[in-house]
Amino acid sequence: MQNHTLSPETLRRLQNASTATIATLLYKQGYTNCYIQGVSCLNEKRAKLVGPAFTLRYIASRVDTDQLEAFRSADHPQRVAVETCPAGHVLVMDCRQDASAASAGSILLTRLEVRGAAGCVTDGGVRDATGAGQLSMPVFAAKPSAPTNLTKHHAVDINVPISCGGVPVYPGDVLVGDGDGVMVIPAHLVEMIAEAAEPMELFEEFVLQEVRHGVPIIGLYPPTDPDTLVRFNNWKAVHGAN
């Protein structure tokens, strides 16, 4: 993706789209492995996550390279990633789905928030998780984990293709996260998925109202009964929806 900045309209559409809707739309395009496995939102208010990926890759640590003194280096990739992740982007960390140690803690995550990051997603652990959970910036992780990353993780690469929770993530792919988890939208599909999500969300809002009024699912969802679309169009007119 040449331009990693989302247009205001695309950003608005994705902020209003559920990960369930995005998963279905990606499935229609043949993409079945875009849901990051094993992560959930640490934030108490379950903030919505939307933003392009800025990646950090860890490999397994080794005793000769990962002593505490490693953090004194000004070019330590974990620290550099935190200080270079662009505003509006999501820092995505590949920890090989190993949450037995942290990938970051509340201090580094607070620095990300102050710098304007859109969020953080890691398939590893997060230490000082209570503090991380109180941030306004959404944080998705496998679980709280007290040990420092150096005990299990060695940071090696910034903004390269990675895997996170078993999903390929390329720099510039767009992540959307909510209470159901995190979806990764390949960069070349972002505009199309965002545009398709809006009418799908609107139709599902109508369907939910119909169900609450006692309408049976068959013929309604999917709308195989022609009268369903008639009622939907009438509903849109009443509610001023396009």
Coordinates of C-alpha atoms in Angstrom, one line a residue:
M1 CA 0.0 0.0 0.0
Q2 CA 1.7 3.2 -1.1
N3 CA -0.4 5.5 1.0
H4 CA -0.7 4.4 4.6
T5 CA -3.1 7.2 5.5
L6 CA -6.8 6.4 5.6
S7 CA -9.1 8.9 4.1
P8 CA -11.6 10.5 6.6
E9 CA -14.5 8.7 4.9
T10 CA -12.8 5.3 5.0
L11 CA -11.8 5.8 8.6
R12 CA -15.4 6.8 9.5
R13 CA -16.8 3.7 7.7
L14 CA -14.4 1.3 9.4
Q15 CA -15.0 2.9 12.8
N16 CA -18.7 2.1 12.3
A17 CA -18.1 -1.5 11.0
S18 CA -18.0 -4.5 13.2
T19 CA -15.3 -7.1 12.9
A20 CA -18.0 -9.7 12.2
T21 CA -19.1 -7.7 9.2
I22 CA -15.6 -7.3 8.0
A23 CA -14.9 -11.0 8.5
T24 CA -17.9 -11.9 6.3
L25 CA -16.9 -9.4 3.6
L26 CA -13.4 -10.8 3.5
Y27 CA -14.8 -14.3 3.3
K28 CA -16.8 -13.3 0.3
Q29 CA -13.4 -12.3 -1.3
G30 CA -11.9 -15.7 -0.5
Y31 CA -9.9 -14.5 2.6
T32 CA -10.4 -17.0 5.5
N33 CA -7.3 -16.2 7.6
C34 CA -7.6 -12.6 8.6
Y35 CA -8.8 -12.9 12.3
I36 CA -5.9 -12.6 14.8
Q37 CA -6.2 -15.7 17.1
G38 CA -5.9 -15.5 20.8
V39 CA -6.0 -11.8 21.5
S40 CA -8.6 -9.7 23.3
C41 CA -9.0 -6.1 24.4
L42 CA -7.4 -5.1 27.7
N43 CA -9.1 -1.8 27.9
E44 CA -11.9 -1.4 30.4
K45 CA -14.0 0.6 27.9
R46 CA -13.3 -1.7 24.9
A47 CA -12.1 1.2 22.7
K48 CA -12.5 0.7 18.9
L49 CA -9.3 0.0 17.0
V50 CA -8.8 1.2 13.5
G51 CA -5.5 2.0 11.8
P52 CA -2.7 0.9 9.4
A53 CA -0.2 -1.6 10.6
F54 CA 3.3 -0.7 11.8
T55 CA 5.0 -3.9 12.7
L56 CA 7.6 -5.3 15.1
R57 CA 9.0 -8.8 14.8
Y58 CA 10.4 -10.8 17.7
I59 CA 12.4 -14.1 17.5
A60 CA 13.2 -16.3 20.5
S61 CA 15.6 -14.7 23.0
R62 CA 19.1 -16.1 23.8
V63 CA 21.1 -15.5 27.0
D64 CA 24.0 -13.8 25.2
T65 CA 21.8 -11.2 23.4
D66 CA 19.0 -10.5 25.9
Q67 CA 20.4 -9.3 29.2
L68 CA 18.8 -6.3 30.8
E69 CA 21.7 -4.2 29.5
A70 CA 20.2 -4.6 26.0
F71 CA 17.6 -1.9 26.8
R72 CA 20.5 0.6 27.2
S73 CA 21.1 0.5 23.5
A74 CA 19.6 3.5 21.6
D75 CA 18.8 1.3 18.6
H76 CA 17.0 -1.5 20.5
P77 CA 14.2 -2.4 18.0
Q78 CA 11.4 -2.5 20.6
R79 CA 12.2 1.0 21.8
V80 CA 12.8 2.3 18.2
A81 CA 9.4 0.9 17.2
V82 CA 7.6 2.8 19.9
E83 CA 9.4 6.0 19.0
T84 CA 8.8 5.7 15.2
C85 CA 5.3 4.2 14.9
P86 CA 3.5 7.0 13.0
A87 CA 0.5 8.7 14.5
G88 CA -2.7 7.0 13.5
H89 CA -1.0 3.6 13.0
V90 CA -1.3 0.4 15.0
L91 CA 1.8 -1.2 16.4
V92 CA 1.5 -4.9 15.7
M93 CA 3.9 -7.3 17.4
D94 CA 4.8 -10.8 16.3
C95 CA 5.7 -12.8 19.4
R96 CA 5.2 -16.2 17.8
Q97 CA 2.0 -16.6 19.9
D98 CA 4.1 -17.0 23.0
A99 CA 2.5 -15.1 25.9
S100 CA 4.7 -16.5 28.6
A101 CA 6.5 -13.1 28.6
A102 CA 5.5 -9.6 27.9
S103 CA 6.0 -7.9 24.6
A104 CA 5.6 -4.4 26.1
G105 CA 4.3 -2.8 29.3
S106 CA 2.3 0.1 30.4
I107 CA 5.2 2.6 30.2
L108 CA 5.9 1.9 26.5
L109 CA 2.2 1.7 25.7
T110 CA 1.6 5.0 27.3
R111 CA 4.4 6.5 25.2
L112 CA 2.7 5.1 22.1
E113 CA -0.6 6.7 23.2
V114 CA 1.1 10.1 23.8
R115 CA 2.7 9.9 20.3
G116 CA -0.8 9.5 18.8
A117 CA -0.7 5.8 17.9
A118 CA -4.1 4.3 17.0
G119 CA -3.5 1.2 19.2
C120 CA -1.4 -1.9 19.8
V121 CA -1.9 -5.5 19.0
T122 CA 0.3 -8.3 20.2
D123 CA 0.0 -12.1 20.2
G124 CA 2.3 -12.0 23.2
G125 CA 1.7 -10.8 26.8
V126 CA 1.5 -7.3 28.3
R127 CA 3.0 -6.5 31.7
D128 CA 1.5 -3.8 34.0
A129 CA -1.7 -4.8 32.3
T130 CA -3.9 -2.9 34.7
G131 CA -2.2 0.3 33.7
A132 CA -2.4 -0.7 30.0
G133 CA -6.1 -1.4 30.3
Q134 CA -6.7 2.2 31.6
L135 CA -5.3 3.8 28.5
S136 CA -7.6 5.5 26.0
M137 CA -5.6 3.8 23.2
P138 CA -6.9 0.3 22.6
V139 CA -4.6 -2.5 23.5
F140 CA -5.2 -6.1 22.3
A141 CA -3.0 -8.8 23.8
A142 CA -3.0 -12.6 24.4
K143 CA -3.0 -12.0 28.2
P144 CA -1.3 -10.2 31.1
S145 CA 2.2 -11.5 31.6
A146 CA 4.7 -10.2 34.2
P147 CA 8.1 -11.4 32.8
T148 CA 10.0 -8.9 30.7
N149 CA 10.2 -9.6 27.0
L150 CA 13.9 -10.3 27.2
T151 CA 13.2 -13.6 28.9
K152 CA 11.5 -15.0 25.8
H153 CA 11.6 -12.4 23.0
H154 CA 14.4 -10.8 21.0
A155 CA 13.3 -7.8 18.9
V156 CA 14.8 -7.9 15.4
D157 CA 12.8 -6.2 12.7
I158 CA 10.7 -3.1 12.3
N159 CA 8.0 -2.6 9.7
V160 CA 8.4 -5.8 7.8
P161 CA 5.8 -8.5 7.0
I162 CA 5.0 -10.5 10.1
S163 CA 2.6 -13.1 11.5
C164 CA 0.4 -12.1 14.5
G165 CA -1.9 -14.6 16.0
G166 CA -1.4 -16.8 12.9
V167 CA -2.4 -14.1 10.5
P168 CA 0.0 -12.5 7.9
V169 CA 0.3 -8.7 8.5
Y170 CA 2.0 -6.5 6.0
P171 CA 2.9 -2.9 6.8
G172 CA 0.0 -0.8 5.7
D173 CA -2.6 -3.5 6.1
V174 CA -5.5 -2.1 8.1
L175 CA -6.5 -3.5 11.5
V176 CA -10.0 -3.2 13.0
G177 CA -10.6 -4.4 16.5
D178 CA -13.7 -4.5 18.8
G179 CA -15.2 -6.8 21.5
D180 CA -15.0 -9.7 19.1
G181 CA -11.2 -9.4 18.4
V182 CA -9.1 -8.0 15.6
M183 CA -9.4 -8.4 11.8
V184 CA -6.6 -7.6 9.3
I185 CA -7.7 -6.1 6.0
P186 CA -5.2 -6.5 3.2
A187 CA -4.2 -3.0 2.1
H188 CA -5.5 -3.4 -1.5
L189 CA -9.0 -4.3 -0.2
V190 CA -9.4 -1.6 2.4
E191 CA -11.5 0.9 0.4
M192 CA -13.8 -1.8 -1.0
I193 CA -14.4 -3.4 2.4
A194 CA -15.1 -0.1 4.0
E195 CA -17.6 0.9 1.4
A196 CA -19.3 -2.5 1.5
A197 CA -19.5 -2.5 5.3
E198 CA -21.7 0.5 5.6
P199 CA -24.9 -0.8 3.8
M200 CA -24.3 -4.2 5.4
E201 CA -24.3 -2.7 8.9
L202 CA -27.5 -0.7 7.9
F203 CA -29.3 -3.9 6.7
E204 CA -28.4 -5.8 9.9
E205 CA -29.7 -2.9 12.0
F206 CA -33.0 -3.3 10.2
V207 CA -32.9 -7.1 10.6
L208 CA -32.3 -6.9 14.3
Q209 CA -35.3 -4.5 14.7
E210 CA -37.5 -7.0 12.6
V211 CA -36.4 -9.9 14.8
R212 CA -37.3 -7.9 18.0
H213 CA -40.7 -7.4 16.4
G214 CA -41.2 -11.2 16.0
V215 CA -40.3 -11.6 12.3
P216 CA -38.9 -15.1 11.6
I217 CA -35.4 -15.4 10.3
I218 CA -36.3 -17.5 7.2
G219 CA -36.7 -15.1 4.3
L220 CA -35.4 -12.2 6.4
Y221 CA -31.7 -13.0 6.8
P222 CA -30.7 -13.5 4.1
P223 CA -33.5 -11.6 2.4
T224 CA -34.9 -14.4 0.1
D225 CA -38.4 -13.1 0.6
P226 CA -38.9 -10.2 -1.8
D227 CA -41.1 -8.4 0.7
T228 CA -38.1 -8.1 3.0
L229 CA -36.3 -5.7 0.7
V230 CA -39.5 -3.7 0.3
R231 CA -39.8 -3.3 4.0
F232 CA -36.1 -2.5 4.2
N233 CA -36.4 0.3 1.6
N234 CA -39.4 1.7 3.4
W235 CA -37.5 1.5 6.7
K236 CA -34.6 3.4 5.2
A237 CA -36.9 6.1 3.9
V238 CA -38.4 6.6 7.3
H239 CA -35.0 6.7 9.0
G240 CA -33.4 9.0 6.4
A241 CA -30.8 6.4 5.4
N242 CA -29.3 6.0 2.0

